PDB file of C-alpha atoms in Angstrom:
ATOM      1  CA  UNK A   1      -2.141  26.115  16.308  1.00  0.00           C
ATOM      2  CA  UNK A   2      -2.046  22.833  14.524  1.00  0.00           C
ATOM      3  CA  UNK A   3      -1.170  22.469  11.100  1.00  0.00           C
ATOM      4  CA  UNK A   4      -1.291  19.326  10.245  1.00  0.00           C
ATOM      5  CA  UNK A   5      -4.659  17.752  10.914  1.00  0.00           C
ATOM      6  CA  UNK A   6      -4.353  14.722   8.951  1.00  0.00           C
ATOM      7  CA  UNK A   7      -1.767  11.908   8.170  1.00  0.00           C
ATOM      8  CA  UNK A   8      -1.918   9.763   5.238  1.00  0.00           C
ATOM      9  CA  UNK A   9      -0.433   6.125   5.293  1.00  0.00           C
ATOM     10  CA  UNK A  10       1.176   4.535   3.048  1.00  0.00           C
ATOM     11  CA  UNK A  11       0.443   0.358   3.653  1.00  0.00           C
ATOM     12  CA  UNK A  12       2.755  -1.972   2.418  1.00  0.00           C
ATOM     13  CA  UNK A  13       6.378  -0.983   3.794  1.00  0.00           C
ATOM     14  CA  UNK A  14       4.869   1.799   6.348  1.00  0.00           C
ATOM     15  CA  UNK A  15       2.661  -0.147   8.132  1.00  0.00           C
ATOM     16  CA  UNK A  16       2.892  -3.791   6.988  1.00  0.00           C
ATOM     17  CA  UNK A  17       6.508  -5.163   5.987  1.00  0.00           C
ATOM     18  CA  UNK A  18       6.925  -5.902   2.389  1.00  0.00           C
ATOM     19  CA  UNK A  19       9.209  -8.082   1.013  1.00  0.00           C
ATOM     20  CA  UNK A  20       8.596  -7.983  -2.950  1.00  0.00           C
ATOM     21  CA  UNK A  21      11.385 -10.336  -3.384  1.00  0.00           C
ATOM     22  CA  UNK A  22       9.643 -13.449  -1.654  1.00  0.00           C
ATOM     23  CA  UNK A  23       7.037 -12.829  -4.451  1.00  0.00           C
ATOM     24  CA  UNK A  24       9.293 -12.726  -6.980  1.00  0.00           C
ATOM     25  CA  UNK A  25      11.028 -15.827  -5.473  1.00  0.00           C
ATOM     26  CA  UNK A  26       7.766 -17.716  -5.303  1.00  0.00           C
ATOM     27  CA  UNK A  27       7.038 -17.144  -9.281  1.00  0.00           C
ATOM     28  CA  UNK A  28      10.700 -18.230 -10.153  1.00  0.00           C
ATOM     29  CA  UNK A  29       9.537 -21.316  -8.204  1.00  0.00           C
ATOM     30  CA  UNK A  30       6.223 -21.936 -10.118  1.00  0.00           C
ATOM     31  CA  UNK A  31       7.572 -21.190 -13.372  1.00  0.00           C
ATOM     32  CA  UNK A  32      11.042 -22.287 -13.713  1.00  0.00           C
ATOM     33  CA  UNK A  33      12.181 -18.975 -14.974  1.00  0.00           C
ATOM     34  CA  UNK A  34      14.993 -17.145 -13.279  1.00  0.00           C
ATOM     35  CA  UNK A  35      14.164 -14.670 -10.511  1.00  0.00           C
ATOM     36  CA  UNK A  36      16.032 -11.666 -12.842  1.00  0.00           C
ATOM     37  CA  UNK A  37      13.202 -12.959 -15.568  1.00  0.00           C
ATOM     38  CA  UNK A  38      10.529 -12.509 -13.106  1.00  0.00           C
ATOM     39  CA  UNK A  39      11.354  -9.100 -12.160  1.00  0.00           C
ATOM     40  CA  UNK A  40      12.050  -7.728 -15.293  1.00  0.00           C
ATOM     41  CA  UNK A  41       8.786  -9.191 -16.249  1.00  0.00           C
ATOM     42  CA  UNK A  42       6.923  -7.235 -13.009  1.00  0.00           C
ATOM     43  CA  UNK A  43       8.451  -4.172 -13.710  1.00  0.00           C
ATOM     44  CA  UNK A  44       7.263  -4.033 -17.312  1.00  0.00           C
ATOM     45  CA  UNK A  45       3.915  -5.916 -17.139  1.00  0.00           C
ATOM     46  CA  UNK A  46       1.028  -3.184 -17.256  1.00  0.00           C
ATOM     47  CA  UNK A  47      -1.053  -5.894 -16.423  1.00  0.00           C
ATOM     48  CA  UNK A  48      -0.130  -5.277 -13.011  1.00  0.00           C
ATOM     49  CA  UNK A  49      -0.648  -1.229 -13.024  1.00  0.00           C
ATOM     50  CA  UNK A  50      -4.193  -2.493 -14.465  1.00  0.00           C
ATOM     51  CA  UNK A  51      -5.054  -4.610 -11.355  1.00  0.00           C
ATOM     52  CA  UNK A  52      -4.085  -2.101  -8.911  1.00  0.00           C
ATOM     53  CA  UNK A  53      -6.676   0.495 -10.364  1.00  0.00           C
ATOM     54  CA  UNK A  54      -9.060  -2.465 -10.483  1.00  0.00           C
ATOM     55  CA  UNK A  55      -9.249  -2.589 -14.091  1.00  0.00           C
ATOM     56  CA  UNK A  56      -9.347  -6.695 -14.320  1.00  0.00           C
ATOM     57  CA  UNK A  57     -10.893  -8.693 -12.235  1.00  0.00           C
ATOM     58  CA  UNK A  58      -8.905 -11.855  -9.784  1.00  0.00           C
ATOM     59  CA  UNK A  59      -9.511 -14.230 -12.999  1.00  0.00           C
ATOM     60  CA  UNK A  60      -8.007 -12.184 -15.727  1.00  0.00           C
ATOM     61  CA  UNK A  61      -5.264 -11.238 -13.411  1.00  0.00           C
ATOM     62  CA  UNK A  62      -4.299 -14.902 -12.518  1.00  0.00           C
ATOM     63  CA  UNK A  63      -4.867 -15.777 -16.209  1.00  0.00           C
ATOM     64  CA  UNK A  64      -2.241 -12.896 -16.958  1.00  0.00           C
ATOM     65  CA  UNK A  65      -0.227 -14.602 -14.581  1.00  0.00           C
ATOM     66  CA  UNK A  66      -0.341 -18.276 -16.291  1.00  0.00           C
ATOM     67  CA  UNK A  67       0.161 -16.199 -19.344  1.00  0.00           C
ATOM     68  CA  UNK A  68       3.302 -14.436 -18.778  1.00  0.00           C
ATOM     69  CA  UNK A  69       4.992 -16.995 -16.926  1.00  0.00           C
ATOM     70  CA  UNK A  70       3.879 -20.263 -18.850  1.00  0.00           C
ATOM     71  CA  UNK A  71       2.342 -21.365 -15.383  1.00  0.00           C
ATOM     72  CA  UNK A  72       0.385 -24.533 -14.932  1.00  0.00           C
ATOM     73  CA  UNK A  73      -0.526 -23.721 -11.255  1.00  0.00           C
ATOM     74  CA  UNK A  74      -4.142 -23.434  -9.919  1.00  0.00           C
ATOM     75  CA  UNK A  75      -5.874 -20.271  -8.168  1.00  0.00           C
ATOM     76  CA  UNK A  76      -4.925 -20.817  -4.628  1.00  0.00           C
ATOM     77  CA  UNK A  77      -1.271 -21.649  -5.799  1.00  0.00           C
ATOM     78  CA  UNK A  78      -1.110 -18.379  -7.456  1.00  0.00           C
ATOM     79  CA  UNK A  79      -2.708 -16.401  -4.571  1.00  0.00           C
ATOM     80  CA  UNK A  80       0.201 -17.859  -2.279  1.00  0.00           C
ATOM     81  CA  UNK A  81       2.800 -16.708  -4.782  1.00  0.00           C
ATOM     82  CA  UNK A  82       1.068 -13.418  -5.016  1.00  0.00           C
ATOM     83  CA  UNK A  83       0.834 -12.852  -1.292  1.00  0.00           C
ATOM     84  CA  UNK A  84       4.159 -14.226  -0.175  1.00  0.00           C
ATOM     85  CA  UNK A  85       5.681 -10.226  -0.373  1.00  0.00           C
ATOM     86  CA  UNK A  86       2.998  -9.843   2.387  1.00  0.00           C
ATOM     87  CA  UNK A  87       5.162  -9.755   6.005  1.00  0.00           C
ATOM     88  CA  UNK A  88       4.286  -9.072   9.650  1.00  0.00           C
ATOM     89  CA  UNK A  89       2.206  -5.903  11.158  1.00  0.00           C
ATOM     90  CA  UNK A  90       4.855  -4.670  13.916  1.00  0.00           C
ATOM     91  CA  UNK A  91       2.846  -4.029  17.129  1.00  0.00           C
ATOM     92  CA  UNK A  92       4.147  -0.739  18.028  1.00  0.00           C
ATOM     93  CA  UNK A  93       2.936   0.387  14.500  1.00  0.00           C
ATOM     94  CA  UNK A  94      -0.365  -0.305  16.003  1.00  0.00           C
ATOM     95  CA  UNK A  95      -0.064   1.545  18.572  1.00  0.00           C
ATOM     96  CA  UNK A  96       1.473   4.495  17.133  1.00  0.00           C
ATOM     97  CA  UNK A  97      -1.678   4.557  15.152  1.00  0.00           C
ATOM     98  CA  UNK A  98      -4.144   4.511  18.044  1.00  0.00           C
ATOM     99  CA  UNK A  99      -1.626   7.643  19.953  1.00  0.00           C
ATOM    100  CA  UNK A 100      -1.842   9.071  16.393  1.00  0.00           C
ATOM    101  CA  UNK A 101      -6.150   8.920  16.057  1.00  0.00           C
ATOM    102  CA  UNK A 102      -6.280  10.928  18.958  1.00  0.00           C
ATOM    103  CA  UNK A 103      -4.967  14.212  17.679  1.00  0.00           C
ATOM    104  CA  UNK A 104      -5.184  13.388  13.809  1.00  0.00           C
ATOM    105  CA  UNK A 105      -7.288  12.241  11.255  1.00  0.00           C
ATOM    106  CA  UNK A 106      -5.717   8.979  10.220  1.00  0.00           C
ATOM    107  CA  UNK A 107      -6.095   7.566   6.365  1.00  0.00           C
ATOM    108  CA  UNK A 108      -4.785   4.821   4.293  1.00  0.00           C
ATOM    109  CA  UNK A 109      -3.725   5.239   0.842  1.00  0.00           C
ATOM    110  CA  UNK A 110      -2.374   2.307  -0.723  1.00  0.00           C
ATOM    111  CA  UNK A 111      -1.879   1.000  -4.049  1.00  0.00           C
ATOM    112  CA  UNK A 112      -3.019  -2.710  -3.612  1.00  0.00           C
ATOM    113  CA  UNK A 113      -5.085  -4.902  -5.085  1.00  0.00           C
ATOM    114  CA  UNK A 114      -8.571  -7.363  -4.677  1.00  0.00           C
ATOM    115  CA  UNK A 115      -6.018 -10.717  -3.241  1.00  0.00           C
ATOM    116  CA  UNK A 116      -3.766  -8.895  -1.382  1.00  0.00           C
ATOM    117  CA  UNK A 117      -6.886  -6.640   0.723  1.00  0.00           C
ATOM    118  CA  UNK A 118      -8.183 -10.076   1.792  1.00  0.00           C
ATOM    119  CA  UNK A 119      -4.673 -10.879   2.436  1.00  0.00           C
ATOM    120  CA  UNK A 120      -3.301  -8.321   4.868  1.00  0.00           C
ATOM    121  CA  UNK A 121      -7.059  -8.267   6.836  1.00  0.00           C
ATOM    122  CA  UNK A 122      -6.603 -11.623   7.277  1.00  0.00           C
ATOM    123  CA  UNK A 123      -2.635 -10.867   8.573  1.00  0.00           C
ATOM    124  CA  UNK A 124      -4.296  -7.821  10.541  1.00  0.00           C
ATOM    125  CA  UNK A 125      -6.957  -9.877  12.102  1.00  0.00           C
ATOM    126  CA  UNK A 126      -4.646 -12.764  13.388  1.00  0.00           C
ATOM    127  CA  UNK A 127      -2.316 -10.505  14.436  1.00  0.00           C
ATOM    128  CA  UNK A 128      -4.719  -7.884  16.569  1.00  0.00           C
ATOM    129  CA  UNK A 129      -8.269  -7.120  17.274  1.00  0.00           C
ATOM    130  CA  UNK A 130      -9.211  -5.490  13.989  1.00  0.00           C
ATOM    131  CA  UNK A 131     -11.339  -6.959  11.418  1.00  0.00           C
ATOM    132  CA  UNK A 132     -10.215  -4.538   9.069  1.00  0.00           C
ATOM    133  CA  UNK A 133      -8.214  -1.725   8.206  1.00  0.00           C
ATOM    134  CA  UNK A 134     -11.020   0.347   8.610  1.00  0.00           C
ATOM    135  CA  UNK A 135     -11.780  -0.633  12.205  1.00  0.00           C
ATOM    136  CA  UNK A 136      -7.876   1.090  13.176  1.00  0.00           C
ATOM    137  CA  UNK A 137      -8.242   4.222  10.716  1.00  0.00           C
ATOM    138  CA  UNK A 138     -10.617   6.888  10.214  1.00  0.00           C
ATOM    139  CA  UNK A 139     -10.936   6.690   6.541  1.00  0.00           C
ATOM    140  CA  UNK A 140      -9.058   3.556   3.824  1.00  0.00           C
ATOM    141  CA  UNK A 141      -8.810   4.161   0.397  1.00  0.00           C
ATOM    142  CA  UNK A 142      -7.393   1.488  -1.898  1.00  0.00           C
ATOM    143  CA  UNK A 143      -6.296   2.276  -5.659  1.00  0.00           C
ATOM    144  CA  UNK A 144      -8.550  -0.769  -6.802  1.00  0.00           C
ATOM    145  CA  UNK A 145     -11.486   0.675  -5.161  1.00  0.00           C
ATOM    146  CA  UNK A 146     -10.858   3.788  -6.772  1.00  0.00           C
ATOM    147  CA  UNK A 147      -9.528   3.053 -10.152  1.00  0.00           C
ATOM    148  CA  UNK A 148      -7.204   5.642  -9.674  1.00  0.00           C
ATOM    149  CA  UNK A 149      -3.161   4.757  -8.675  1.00  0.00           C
ATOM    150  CA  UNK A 150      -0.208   6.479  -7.278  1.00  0.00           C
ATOM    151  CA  UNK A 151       1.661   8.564  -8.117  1.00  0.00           C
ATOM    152  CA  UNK A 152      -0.836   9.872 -10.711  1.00  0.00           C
ATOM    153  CA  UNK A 153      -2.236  13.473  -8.892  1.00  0.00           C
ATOM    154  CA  UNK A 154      -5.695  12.515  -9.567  1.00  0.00           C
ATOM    155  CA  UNK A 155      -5.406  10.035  -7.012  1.00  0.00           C
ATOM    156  CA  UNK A 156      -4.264  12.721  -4.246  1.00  0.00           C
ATOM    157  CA  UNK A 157      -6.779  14.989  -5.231  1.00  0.00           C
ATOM    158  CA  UNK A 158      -9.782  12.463  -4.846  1.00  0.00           C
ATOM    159  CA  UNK A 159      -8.627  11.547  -1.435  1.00  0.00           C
ATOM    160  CA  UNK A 160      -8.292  15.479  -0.335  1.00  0.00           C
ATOM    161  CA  UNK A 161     -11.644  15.592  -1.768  1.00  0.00           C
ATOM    162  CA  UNK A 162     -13.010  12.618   0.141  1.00  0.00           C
ATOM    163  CA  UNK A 163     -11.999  13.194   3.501  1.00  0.00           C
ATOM    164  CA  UNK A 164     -12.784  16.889   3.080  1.00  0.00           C
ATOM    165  CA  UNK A 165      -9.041  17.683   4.147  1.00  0.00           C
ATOM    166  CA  UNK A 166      -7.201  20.880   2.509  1.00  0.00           C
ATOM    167  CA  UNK A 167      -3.488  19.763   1.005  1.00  0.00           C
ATOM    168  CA  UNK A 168      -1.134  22.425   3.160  1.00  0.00           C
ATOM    169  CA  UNK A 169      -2.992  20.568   6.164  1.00  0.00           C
ATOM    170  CA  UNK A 170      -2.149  16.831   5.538  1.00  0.00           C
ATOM    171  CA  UNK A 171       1.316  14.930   6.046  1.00  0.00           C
ATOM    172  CA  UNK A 172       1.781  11.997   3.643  1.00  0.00           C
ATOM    173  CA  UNK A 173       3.999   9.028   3.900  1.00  0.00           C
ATOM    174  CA  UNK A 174       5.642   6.599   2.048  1.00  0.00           C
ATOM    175  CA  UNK A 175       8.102   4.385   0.647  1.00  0.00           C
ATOM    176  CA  UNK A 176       8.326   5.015  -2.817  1.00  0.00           C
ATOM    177  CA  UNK A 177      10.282   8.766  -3.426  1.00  0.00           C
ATOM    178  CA  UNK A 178       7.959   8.983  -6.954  1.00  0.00           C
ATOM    179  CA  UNK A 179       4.719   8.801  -5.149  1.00  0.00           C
ATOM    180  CA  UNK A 180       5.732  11.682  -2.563  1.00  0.00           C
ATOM    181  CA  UNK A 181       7.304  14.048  -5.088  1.00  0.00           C
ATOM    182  CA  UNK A 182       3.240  13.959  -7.101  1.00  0.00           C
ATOM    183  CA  UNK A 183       1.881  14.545  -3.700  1.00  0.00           C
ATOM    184  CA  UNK A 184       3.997  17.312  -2.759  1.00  0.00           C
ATOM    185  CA  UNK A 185       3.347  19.072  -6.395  1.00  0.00           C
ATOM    186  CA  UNK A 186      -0.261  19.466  -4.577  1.00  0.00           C
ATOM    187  CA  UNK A 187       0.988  21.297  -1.994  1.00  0.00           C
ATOM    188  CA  UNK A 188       1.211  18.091   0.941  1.00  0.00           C
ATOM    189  CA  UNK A 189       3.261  17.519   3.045  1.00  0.00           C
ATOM    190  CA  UNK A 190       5.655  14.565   2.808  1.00  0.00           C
ATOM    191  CA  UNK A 191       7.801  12.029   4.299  1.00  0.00           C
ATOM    192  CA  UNK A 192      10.031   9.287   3.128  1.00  0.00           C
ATOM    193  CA  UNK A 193       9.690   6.151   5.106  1.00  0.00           C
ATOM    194  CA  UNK A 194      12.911   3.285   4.579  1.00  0.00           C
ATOM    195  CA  UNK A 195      10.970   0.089   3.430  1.00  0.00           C
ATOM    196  CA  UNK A 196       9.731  -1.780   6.717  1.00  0.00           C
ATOM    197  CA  UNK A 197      11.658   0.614   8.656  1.00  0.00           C
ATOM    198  CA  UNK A 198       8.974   1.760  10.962  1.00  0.00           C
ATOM    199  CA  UNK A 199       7.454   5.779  10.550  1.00  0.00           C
ATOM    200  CA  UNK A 200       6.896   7.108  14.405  1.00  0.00           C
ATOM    201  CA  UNK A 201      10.655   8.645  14.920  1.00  0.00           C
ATOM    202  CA  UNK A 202      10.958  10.418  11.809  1.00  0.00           C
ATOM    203  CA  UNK A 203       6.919  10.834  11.992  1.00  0.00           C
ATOM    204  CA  UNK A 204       7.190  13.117  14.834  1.00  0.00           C
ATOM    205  CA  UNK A 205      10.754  14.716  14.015  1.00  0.00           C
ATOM    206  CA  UNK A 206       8.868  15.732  10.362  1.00  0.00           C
ATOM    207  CA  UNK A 207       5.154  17.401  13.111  1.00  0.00           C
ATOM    208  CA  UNK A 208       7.906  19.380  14.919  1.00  0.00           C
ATOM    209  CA  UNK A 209       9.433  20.685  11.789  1.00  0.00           C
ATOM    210  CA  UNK A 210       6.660  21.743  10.095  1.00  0.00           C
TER     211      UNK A 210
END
């Protein structure tokens, strides 16, 4: 018999490459402070925790932005910066997903935010025949949507709670070691994914195991 019935995704670095640094690159750029400045200040900055759970709106987070870095530059300027991190959607992802669907329930969890959502659709629907994220998956959940984040457990818990799915029988991946360890405290199962690595190999090594 089947135990796991349901996969959770991780987005950025499971299914759509990340590349933080480009981001970080792009604000050096706009601001004239160093790249080490820019990352120390986006590892410290809660105003970026507080956009993920959808706690400001695009405005106050771009003022934030002009804010922190002494920026001059306008919305759509900002928005590029932003969404540089934002890389390609491998194709055989895709597919894995669609083989996936047919024996599993299939959800996104991601922490993201109100410009990068309309960023990656507009990736995903230039890239393939989706529209939106929801079009390829059974069920999406975004931490801005929510105003929840990983890796608090609330977060985990609303989702099992949502898509009506009991802990022991989901398998969660990600990225970030932090977010899987909350997850597993819940009894889920987990799997680390390298960034941009790709998930099916050690994806169905992990189904085997368990």
């Amino acid at each position: 018999m089947q135990k796991i019935k349901t996969i959770i995704f991780d987005l950025g670095g499971v299914i759509i490459n990340l590349y933080v640094e480009k981001t970080i690159s792009a604000f050096a750029q706009l601001s004239g402070l160093s790249e080490k400045e820019v990352e120390k200040a986006y590892l410290s900055a809660d105003v970026f925790r507080q956009y993920e759970k959808g706690m400001i709106s695009n405005a106050e987070f771009r003022e934030s932005l002009r804010d922190k870095f002494n920026l001059k530059a306008n919305d759509a300027e900002i928005d590029k910066a932003w969404n540089a991190m934002l890389g390609e959607i491998p194709n055989d992802r895709i597919e894995s997903i669609k083989s996936l669907k047919q024996n599993y329930k299939c959800i996104v969890l991601s922490n993201t935010n109100a410009i990068h959502a309309t960023a990656f659709h507009e990736i995903l629907s230039n890239s393939f025949s989706y529209q939106h994220l929801s079009d390829l998956f059974h069920e999406v959940y975004f931490s801005h949507d929510l105003n929840q984040r990983k890796p608090d457990q609330e977060i985990y818990q609303n989702v099992l709670s949502l898509s009506q799915t009991e802990a022991t029988e989901a398998l969660f991946m990600d990225d970030g070691q932090i977010n899987l360890d909350s997850a597993s405290k819940l009894g889920i199962h987990t799997l680390q994914i390298p960034r941009n690595g790709g998930f099916i190999t050690l994806l169905e090594k992990k189904l085997s195991e368990i």
